[in-house]
PDB file of C-alpha atoms in Angstrom:
ATOM      1  CA  MET A   1       4.005 -51.246 -53.562  1.00  0.00           C
ATOM      2  CA  CYS A   2       1.373 -48.584 -53.236  1.00  0.00           C
ATOM      3  CA  ILE A   3       2.837 -44.728 -52.950  1.00  0.00           C
ATOM      4  CA  TYR A   4       0.506 -42.199 -51.828  1.00  0.00           C
ATOM      5  CA  ASN A   5       0.345 -39.061 -54.673  1.00  0.00           C
ATOM      6  CA  MET A   6      -0.658 -36.096 -52.394  1.00  0.00           C
ATOM      7  CA  ASN A   7      -1.673 -32.967 -54.635  1.00  0.00           C
ATOM      8  CA  ARG A   8       0.778 -30.170 -54.547  1.00  0.00           C
ATOM      9  CA  GLU A   9      -1.592 -27.886 -52.621  1.00  0.00           C
ATOM     10  CA  ASP A  10      -1.862 -30.807 -49.844  1.00  0.00           C
ATOM     11  CA  ARG A  11       1.887 -31.336 -49.337  1.00  0.00           C
ATOM     12  CA  ALA A  12       3.764 -30.123 -46.244  1.00  0.00           C
ATOM     13  CA  ILE A  13       6.957 -28.120 -46.456  1.00  0.00           C
ATOM     14  CA  SER A  14       9.934 -30.227 -46.878  1.00  0.00           C
ATOM     15  CA  MET A  15      13.527 -29.310 -46.628  1.00  0.00           C
ATOM     16  CA  ILE A  16      16.798 -30.944 -47.419  1.00  0.00           C
ATOM     17  CA  GLU A  17      19.688 -30.116 -45.003  1.00  0.00           C
ATOM     18  CA  LEU A  18      23.724 -30.411 -45.030  1.00  0.00           C
ATOM     19  CA  VAL A  19      24.967 -30.359 -41.614  1.00  0.00           C
ATOM     20  CA  ASN A  20      28.125 -29.374 -39.790  1.00  0.00           C
ATOM     21  CA  MET A  21      30.019 -29.344 -42.909  1.00  0.00           C
ATOM     22  CA  GLU A  22      33.878 -28.349 -42.195  1.00  0.00           C
ATOM     23  CA  PHE A  23      36.085 -26.297 -44.166  1.00  0.00           C
ATOM     24  CA  TYR A  24      39.512 -24.905 -43.550  1.00  0.00           C
ATOM     25  CA  SER A  25      39.291 -21.385 -45.461  1.00  0.00           C
ATOM     26  CA  TYR A  26      40.834 -18.066 -45.248  1.00  0.00           C
ATOM     27  CA  HIS A  27      38.021 -15.455 -44.082  1.00  0.00           C
ATOM     28  CA  GLY A  28      38.461 -12.669 -41.995  1.00  0.00           C
ATOM     29  CA  HIS A  29      39.060  -8.785 -41.486  1.00  0.00           C
ATOM     30  CA  PHE A  30      42.534  -9.230 -40.041  1.00  0.00           C
ATOM     31  CA  HIS A  31      45.485  -9.738 -42.806  1.00  0.00           C
ATOM     32  CA  GLU A  32      46.821 -12.759 -39.993  1.00  0.00           C
ATOM     33  CA  GLU A  33      43.460 -14.469 -40.726  1.00  0.00           C
ATOM     34  CA  GLN A  34      43.707 -14.258 -44.513  1.00  0.00           C
ATOM     35  CA  ILE A  35      47.351 -15.910 -44.330  1.00  0.00           C
ATOM     36  CA  ILE A  36      46.947 -18.444 -41.488  1.00  0.00           C
ATOM     37  CA  GLY A  37      43.091 -19.683 -42.039  1.00  0.00           C
ATOM     38  CA  ASN A  38      40.886 -21.061 -39.601  1.00  0.00           C
ATOM     39  CA  LYS A  39      38.539 -23.843 -39.287  1.00  0.00           C
ATOM     40  CA  PHE A  40      34.701 -23.068 -40.177  1.00  0.00           C
ATOM     41  CA  ILE A  41      31.729 -24.894 -39.872  1.00  0.00           C
ATOM     42  CA  VAL A  42      28.677 -24.246 -42.325  1.00  0.00           C
ATOM     43  CA  ASN A  43      25.059 -25.753 -42.074  1.00  0.00           C
ATOM     44  CA  PHE A  44      22.647 -25.293 -45.009  1.00  0.00           C
ATOM     45  CA  SER A  45      18.703 -25.914 -45.325  1.00  0.00           C
ATOM     46  CA  ALA A  46      16.457 -25.058 -48.170  1.00  0.00           C
ATOM     47  CA  GLU A  47      12.839 -25.573 -48.502  1.00  0.00           C
ATOM     48  CA  CYS A  48      11.970 -27.752 -51.630  1.00  0.00           C
ATOM     49  CA  ASP A  49       9.404 -30.268 -52.742  1.00  0.00           C
ATOM     50  CA  VAL A  50      10.967 -33.703 -52.101  1.00  0.00           C
ATOM     51  CA  PHE A  51       7.779 -35.514 -53.125  1.00  0.00           C
ATOM     52  CA  LYS A  52       8.549 -36.069 -56.904  1.00  0.00           C
ATOM     53  CA  ALA A  53      12.125 -37.598 -55.986  1.00  0.00           C
ATOM     54  CA  GLY A  54      10.574 -39.386 -53.112  1.00  0.00           C
ATOM     55  CA  GLU A  55       8.092 -40.847 -55.394  1.00  0.00           C
ATOM     56  CA  SER A  56      10.208 -41.466 -58.382  1.00  0.00           C
ATOM     57  CA  ASP A  57      13.619 -42.629 -56.374  1.00  0.00           C
ATOM     58  CA  LEU A  58      15.656 -41.092 -59.087  1.00  0.00           C
ATOM     59  CA  LEU A  59      18.661 -38.315 -58.572  1.00  0.00           C
ATOM     60  CA  GLU A  60      17.436 -36.384 -61.444  1.00  0.00           C
ATOM     61  CA  ASP A  61      14.273 -35.414 -59.557  1.00  0.00           C
ATOM     62  CA  ALA A  62      16.397 -34.329 -56.553  1.00  0.00           C
ATOM     63  CA  VAL A  63      18.637 -31.479 -55.645  1.00  0.00           C
ATOM     64  CA  ASN A  64      21.817 -33.321 -55.797  1.00  0.00           C
ATOM     65  CA  TYR A  65      23.368 -33.255 -52.539  1.00  0.00           C
ATOM     66  CA  GLN A  66      26.832 -33.575 -53.888  1.00  0.00           C
ATOM     67  CA  GLU A  67      26.561 -30.768 -56.202  1.00  0.00           C
ATOM     68  CA  LEU A  68      25.207 -28.749 -53.205  1.00  0.00           C
ATOM     69  CA  TYR A  69      28.085 -29.402 -51.278  1.00  0.00           C
ATOM     70  CA  ASN A  70      30.347 -28.595 -54.089  1.00  0.00           C
ATOM     71  CA  ILE A  71      28.884 -25.111 -54.466  1.00  0.00           C
ATOM     72  CA  ILE A  72      29.387 -24.505 -50.892  1.00  0.00           C
ATOM     73  CA  LYS A  73      32.803 -25.989 -50.803  1.00  0.00           C
ATOM     74  CA  GLU A  74      33.920 -23.660 -53.837  1.00  0.00           C
ATOM     75  CA  GLU A  75      32.338 -20.447 -52.264  1.00  0.00           C
ATOM     76  CA  MET A  76      34.394 -21.332 -48.870  1.00  0.00           C
ATOM     77  CA  GLU A  77      37.559 -21.407 -51.132  1.00  0.00           C
ATOM     78  CA  ILE A  78      37.009 -17.846 -52.137  1.00  0.00           C
ATOM     79  CA  PRO A  79      38.697 -15.435 -49.140  1.00  0.00           C
ATOM     80  CA  SER A  80      36.434 -12.841 -48.076  1.00  0.00           C
ATOM     81  CA  LYS A  81      36.725 -10.380 -45.177  1.00  0.00           C
ATOM     82  CA  LEU A  82      33.269 -10.991 -43.774  1.00  0.00           C
ATOM     83  CA  LEU A  83      31.060 -14.228 -43.065  1.00  0.00           C
ATOM     84  CA  GLU A  84      28.009 -12.158 -44.299  1.00  0.00           C
ATOM     85  CA  ASN A  85      29.592 -11.913 -47.677  1.00  0.00           C
ATOM     86  CA  VAL A  86      30.090 -15.840 -47.700  1.00  0.00           C
ATOM     87  CA  ALA A  87      26.994 -16.860 -46.388  1.00  0.00           C
ATOM     88  CA  LEU A  88      25.352 -14.473 -49.121  1.00  0.00           C
ATOM     89  CA  ARG A  89      27.076 -15.573 -51.720  1.00  0.00           C
ATOM     90  CA  ILE A  90      26.162 -19.156 -51.209  1.00  0.00           C
ATOM     91  CA  ALA A  91      22.724 -18.614 -51.007  1.00  0.00           C
ATOM     92  CA  LYS A  92      22.801 -16.710 -54.319  1.00  0.00           C
ATOM     93  CA  ARG A  93      24.781 -19.180 -55.962  1.00  0.00           C
ATOM     94  CA  VAL A  94      22.371 -22.064 -54.994  1.00  0.00           C
ATOM     95  CA  LYS A  95      19.361 -20.229 -56.012  1.00  0.00           C
ATOM     96  CA  MET A  96      20.766 -19.482 -59.404  1.00  0.00           C
ATOM     97  CA  THR A  97      21.879 -23.215 -59.779  1.00  0.00           C
ATOM     98  CA  TYR A  98      18.328 -24.643 -58.435  1.00  0.00           C
ATOM     99  CA  PRO A  99      15.787 -22.170 -59.056  1.00  0.00           C
ATOM    100  CA  GLN A 100      12.865 -24.494 -57.732  1.00  0.00           C
ATOM    101  CA  VAL A 101      14.562 -24.231 -54.144  1.00  0.00           C
ATOM    102  CA  GLY A 102      12.408 -22.082 -51.604  1.00  0.00           C
ATOM    103  CA  LYS A 103      13.670 -20.463 -48.759  1.00  0.00           C
ATOM    104  CA  ILE A 104      17.387 -21.025 -47.886  1.00  0.00           C
ATOM    105  CA  SER A 105      19.113 -20.996 -44.388  1.00  0.00           C
ATOM    106  CA  ILE A 106      22.666 -21.030 -43.892  1.00  0.00           C
ATOM    107  CA  SER A 107      25.127 -20.552 -41.050  1.00  0.00           C
ATOM    108  CA  VAL A 108      28.971 -19.776 -41.248  1.00  0.00           C
ATOM    109  CA  ALA A 109      30.649 -20.279 -38.041  1.00  0.00           C
ATOM    110  CA  LYS A 110      34.255 -19.252 -37.491  1.00  0.00           C
ATOM    111  CA  MET A 111      35.940 -21.709 -34.975  1.00  0.00           C
ATOM    112  CA  ASN A 112      38.094 -19.926 -32.269  1.00  0.00           C
ATOM    113  CA  PRO A 113      37.760 -16.233 -33.690  1.00  0.00           C
ATOM    114  CA  PRO A 114      40.512 -13.885 -32.692  1.00  0.00           C
ATOM    115  CA  ILE A 115      38.329 -11.474 -30.860  1.00  0.00           C
ATOM    116  CA  GLY A 116      40.316 -10.939 -27.760  1.00  0.00           C
ATOM    117  CA  GLY A 117      38.836 -13.645 -25.647  1.00  0.00           C
ATOM    118  CA  LYS A 118      37.728 -17.282 -25.448  1.00  0.00           C
ATOM    119  CA  VAL A 119      35.084 -17.548 -27.726  1.00  0.00           C
ATOM    120  CA  GLU A 120      33.991 -21.262 -29.283  1.00  0.00           C
ATOM    121  CA  ALA A 121      32.821 -19.604 -32.568  1.00  0.00           C
ATOM    122  CA  SER A 122      31.439 -16.474 -34.220  1.00  0.00           C
ATOM    123  CA  ARG A 123      28.543 -17.200 -36.749  1.00  0.00           C
ATOM    124  CA  VAL A 124      26.440 -15.557 -39.354  1.00  0.00           C
ATOM    125  CA  ALA A 125      22.982 -16.927 -39.951  1.00  0.00           C
ATOM    126  CA  ILE A 126      20.975 -15.884 -43.125  1.00  0.00           C
ATOM    127  CA  SER A 127      17.608 -16.621 -44.569  1.00  0.00           C
ATOM    128  CA  TYR A 128      17.445 -15.835 -48.172  1.00  0.00           C
TER     129      TYR A 128
END
């Protein structure tokens, strides 16, 4: 088997993603939201070098998706008034845990938000 070894400077940007993670959480400005809770959808992507893991096929050379999911899950379990707070906490914790990760993009969507009309979701998206 032949594996092409590219120089670091020749590599394209690569991404890892966790898509449409679903959580039931207690985020919201209104007291009722913090008691009743709601369904949230989280999308996460991060720039990182996947080539070492791609060549070695070893988990220790990769960002562990299970650990990444657990970080996001733990942060979603902490009630916040604002989605901005949740998204930024997740981004900071991932960066602290995986310093090799580059730019992070994350969106947190609250399904059927209580804003006085029919709205599928309200969403905050940040890049960090």
